[in-house]
Coordinates of N, CA and C in Angstrom, one line a residue:
M1 N 23.0 11.4 13.6 CA 24.5 11.2 13.6 C 24.2 11.4 11.7
S2 N 25.3 11.8 11.1 CA 25.0 12.2 9.8 C 25.1 10.8 8.7
G3 N 24.5 11.3 7.6 CA 23.9 10.8 7.1 C 23.0 9.3 6.7
L4 N 22.2 9.4 8.2 CA 21.4 9.3 8.0 C 19.7 10.1 8.3
P5 N 18.3 8.7 7.5 CA 17.2 10.6 7.5 C 16.9 10.7 9.5
D6 N 16.4 11.5 9.1 CA 15.4 11.9 10.6 C 14.2 10.8 10.6
I7 N 14.4 10.2 11.4 CA 12.5 9.1 10.7 C 11.8 9.9 11.8
Q8 N 12.1 11.1 13.1 CA 10.6 11.4 12.8 C 10.8 13.3 12.3
S9 N 10.6 13.3 11.4 CA 11.0 15.0 10.8 C 10.0 15.2 9.7
T10 N 9.3 13.6 9.5 CA 8.3 13.8 8.8 C 6.9 13.1 9.3
S11 N 6.3 13.8 7.9 CA 4.8 13.2 8.5 C 5.3 11.9 7.8
R12 N 5.8 11.4 7.1 CA 5.0 10.2 5.9 C 5.7 9.0 7.3
S13 N 5.0 7.6 7.5 CA 5.4 7.0 7.5 C 6.5 6.0 7.1
R14 N 7.5 5.5 7.5 CA 8.3 4.5 7.2 C 7.6 3.0 6.9
R15 N 9.2 1.7 6.4 CA 8.4 0.7 7.3 C 10.3 0.5 6.9
V16 N 9.9 -0.3 8.2 CA 11.3 0.2 9.6 C 11.8 -1.5 10.0
L17 N 12.5 -2.0 9.5 CA 13.0 -3.4 10.0 C 14.1 -3.4 10.9
V18 N 13.5 -3.7 12.7 CA 14.8 -3.9 13.7 C 15.5 -5.7 13.6
V19 N 16.6 -5.6 13.2 CA 17.2 -6.3 13.6 C 17.9 -6.9 14.7
D20 N 18.0 -7.5 15.7 CA 18.6 -7.7 17.0 C 18.1 -9.4 17.6
D21 N 19.4 -9.8 17.3 CA 19.7 -11.3 18.2 C 18.9 -10.9 20.1
S22 N 19.3 -10.3 20.3 CA 18.3 -9.8 21.5 C 16.8 -8.8 22.0
I23 N 15.9 -10.6 21.3 CA 14.6 -10.3 21.1 C 14.2 -8.6 22.5
D24 N 14.5 -8.6 23.2 CA 14.0 -7.8 24.1 C 14.7 -6.7 23.5
A25 N 15.4 -6.2 23.4 CA 16.6 -4.9 22.9 C 15.9 -4.5 21.3
C26 N 15.3 -5.1 20.8 CA 14.9 -5.9 19.4 C 13.7 -5.0 19.8
E27 N 12.7 -5.7 19.9 CA 11.5 -5.2 20.5 C 10.9 -3.5 20.8
S28 N 11.8 -3.5 22.0 CA 11.8 -2.1 22.7 C 12.1 -1.3 21.7
L29 N 13.4 -1.6 21.1 CA 13.6 -0.8 20.2 C 12.2 -0.3 19.0
A30 N 11.7 -1.4 18.3 CA 10.0 -1.0 17.0 C 9.3 -0.4 17.9
A31 N 9.0 -1.2 18.8 CA 8.3 -0.1 20.0 C 8.3 1.4 20.3
V32 N 9.4 2.2 19.8 CA 9.5 3.0 19.4 C 9.7 3.4 18.5
V33 N 10.3 2.8 17.2 CA 10.3 3.9 16.5 C 8.4 3.2 15.4
Q34 N 7.8 2.5 16.0 CA 6.1 3.1 16.2 C 5.5 4.1 16.9
M35 N 6.0 4.9 17.9 CA 4.8 5.3 18.6 C 5.4 6.8 17.4
L36 N 7.1 6.5 17.4 CA 7.0 8.3 16.2 C 6.2 7.4 14.6
G37 N 5.2 6.6 14.5 CA 4.8 6.4 13.9 C 4.7 6.1 12.3
H38 N 6.0 5.1 12.5 CA 6.1 4.6 11.2 C 5.4 3.0 11.4
T39 N 5.8 2.2 10.9 CA 5.2 0.6 10.5 C 6.3 -0.2 10.8
T40 N 6.9 -1.1 11.5 CA 7.7 -1.8 11.6 C 7.6 -4.0 11.8
R41 N 8.5 -3.9 11.6 CA 9.0 -6.1 11.6 C 10.7 -6.3 12.3
T42 N 10.5 -6.7 12.9 CA 11.4 -7.4 13.4 C 11.6 -8.5 12.8
A43 N 13.7 -8.9 12.9 CA 13.9 -10.1 13.0 C 14.7 -10.1 13.9
F44 N 15.6 -11.4 14.2 CA 16.6 -11.9 15.2 C 17.4 -12.2 14.9
D45 N 17.8 -13.3 13.3 CA 18.1 -13.3 13.0 C 18.9 -13.2 11.5
G46 N 20.2 -12.7 10.9 CA 20.6 -12.3 9.3 C 20.1 -12.6 8.7
Q47 N 19.7 -14.5 8.7 CA 18.1 -14.9 7.7 C 17.0 -14.4 8.0
Q48 N 16.2 -14.0 8.6 CA 15.5 -13.9 9.0 C 15.0 -12.5 8.6
A49 N 16.1 -12.0 8.7 CA 16.3 -10.6 8.3 C 16.4 -10.5 6.8
V50 N 16.6 -11.5 6.3 CA 16.2 -11.2 4.5 C 15.2 -11.2 3.9
D51 N 14.8 -12.4 5.1 CA 13.5 -12.8 4.6 C 12.1 -12.1 4.4
I52 N 12.3 -11.6 5.0 CA 11.5 -10.0 6.5 C 11.1 -9.2 6.0
A53 N 12.7 -8.8 4.9 CA 12.9 -7.3 4.3 C 13.0 -8.1 2.5
A54 N 12.6 -9.8 2.5 CA 11.7 -10.2 0.1 C 10.2 -9.5 0.1
Q55 N 10.3 -9.7 1.9 CA 8.5 -9.3 1.7 C 7.6 -8.1 2.3
F56 N 8.9 -7.4 2.9 CA 8.2 -6.1 3.2 C 8.6 -4.5 3.4
H57 N 9.1 -5.1 2.1 CA 10.3 -4.2 1.8 C 10.3 -3.3 2.4
P58 N 11.6 -2.8 3.4 CA 11.8 -2.1 4.6 C 13.2 -0.4 3.5
Q59 N 12.2 0.3 3.8 CA 12.8 1.2 4.1 C 14.0 2.4 4.4
L60 N 14.0 1.7 5.8 CA 15.3 1.4 6.5 C 15.1 0.6 7.5
I61 N 16.6 0.0 7.3 CA 16.7 -0.9 8.8 C 17.7 -0.9 9.8
L62 N 17.6 -1.0 10.9 CA 18.7 -0.8 11.9 C 18.7 -2.1 12.7
M63 N 20.6 -2.4 12.4 CA 20.0 -3.7 12.5 C 21.3 -3.8 12.9
D64 N 21.2 -4.2 14.0 CA 22.4 -5.3 15.3 C 24.0 -5.9 13.8
L65 N 25.2 -5.8 14.3 CA 26.1 -6.5 12.8 C 26.0 -8.0 13.2
T66 N 26.3 -7.9 14.4 CA 26.7 -9.2 14.8 C 25.9 -10.4 15.4
L67 N 25.5 -10.9 14.5 CA 24.4 -11.7 14.3 C 24.2 -13.5 14.2
P68 N 22.9 -14.4 14.6 CA 23.6 -16.1 13.9 C 23.0 -16.0 12.8
R69 N 23.1 -17.0 12.4 CA 23.0 -17.3 10.9 C 24.1 -16.6 9.6
L70 N 23.6 -15.8 9.9 CA 24.2 -14.2 8.9 C 24.6 -13.5 9.7
S71 N 26.0 -13.1 9.6 CA 26.4 -11.4 9.9 C 25.1 -10.3 9.3
G72 N 25.2 -9.1 10.4 CA 24.6 -8.2 9.9 C 25.2 -7.3 7.9
Y73 N 26.4 -7.8 8.3 CA 27.0 -7.5 7.1 C 26.4 -8.3 6.5
E74 N 26.8 -9.7 6.0 CA 26.6 -10.4 4.5 C 25.1 -10.2 4.7
A75 N 23.4 -10.2 6.6 CA 22.6 -10.4 5.8 C 22.1 -8.7 5.0
L76 N 23.2 -7.3 5.4 CA 22.7 -6.2 4.2 C 23.4 -6.8 3.1
A77 N 24.4 -6.9 2.3 CA 25.0 -7.3 1.3 C 23.5 -8.0 0.6
R78 N 23.2 -9.2 1.0 CA 21.7 -10.2 0.5 C 20.5 -9.2 0.2
I79 N 19.7 -8.3 1.6 CA 19.0 -7.7 1.5 C 19.2 -6.3 0.5
R80 N 20.7 -5.4 0.1 CA 20.8 -5.1 -1.4 C 20.5 -5.2 -2.3
A81 N 20.8 -7.1 -3.2 CA 21.4 -7.7 -4.0 C 19.0 -8.4 -3.7
Q82 N 18.3 -7.5 -3.6 CA 16.7 -7.8 -4.1 C 16.9 -6.7 -4.7
A83 N 16.0 -7.1 -5.2 CA 15.2 -6.6 -6.4 C 13.9 -5.2 -6.3
G84 N 14.4 -4.0 -6.3 CA 14.4 -3.6 -4.8 C 14.0 -2.6 -3.8
Q85 N 15.6 -3.0 -3.6 CA 16.4 -3.1 -1.8 C 17.6 -1.8 -1.7
H86 N 17.5 -1.9 -2.9 CA 18.8 -0.4 -3.3 C 18.8 0.5 -2.8
D87 N 17.8 1.5 -3.0 CA 18.1 2.6 -1.8 C 17.0 2.6 -0.6
T88 N 16.9 1.2 0.0 CA 17.0 1.1 1.6 C 19.0 1.0 2.3
T89 N 18.1 2.4 3.3 CA 19.4 3.3 4.2 C 19.3 2.0 5.6

């Protein structure tokens, strides 16, 4: 997809937050990203994503948009408002 970083083309490990309320889908995607050499964290709702991002400082977020507690849109807005999260993709 254009506009998204190619997370496989770099030898540099990235911090990736995977967010989905389907636990199986979330953990499966996180496992694939880890196999590509990146560090991952998972969250299963929007508020949890915001809380984890504050500590983990992800460089890339793969987020479902229809989440419980906070929508993906609202969670991303809150994450981007956190200090040091302006460049998160």
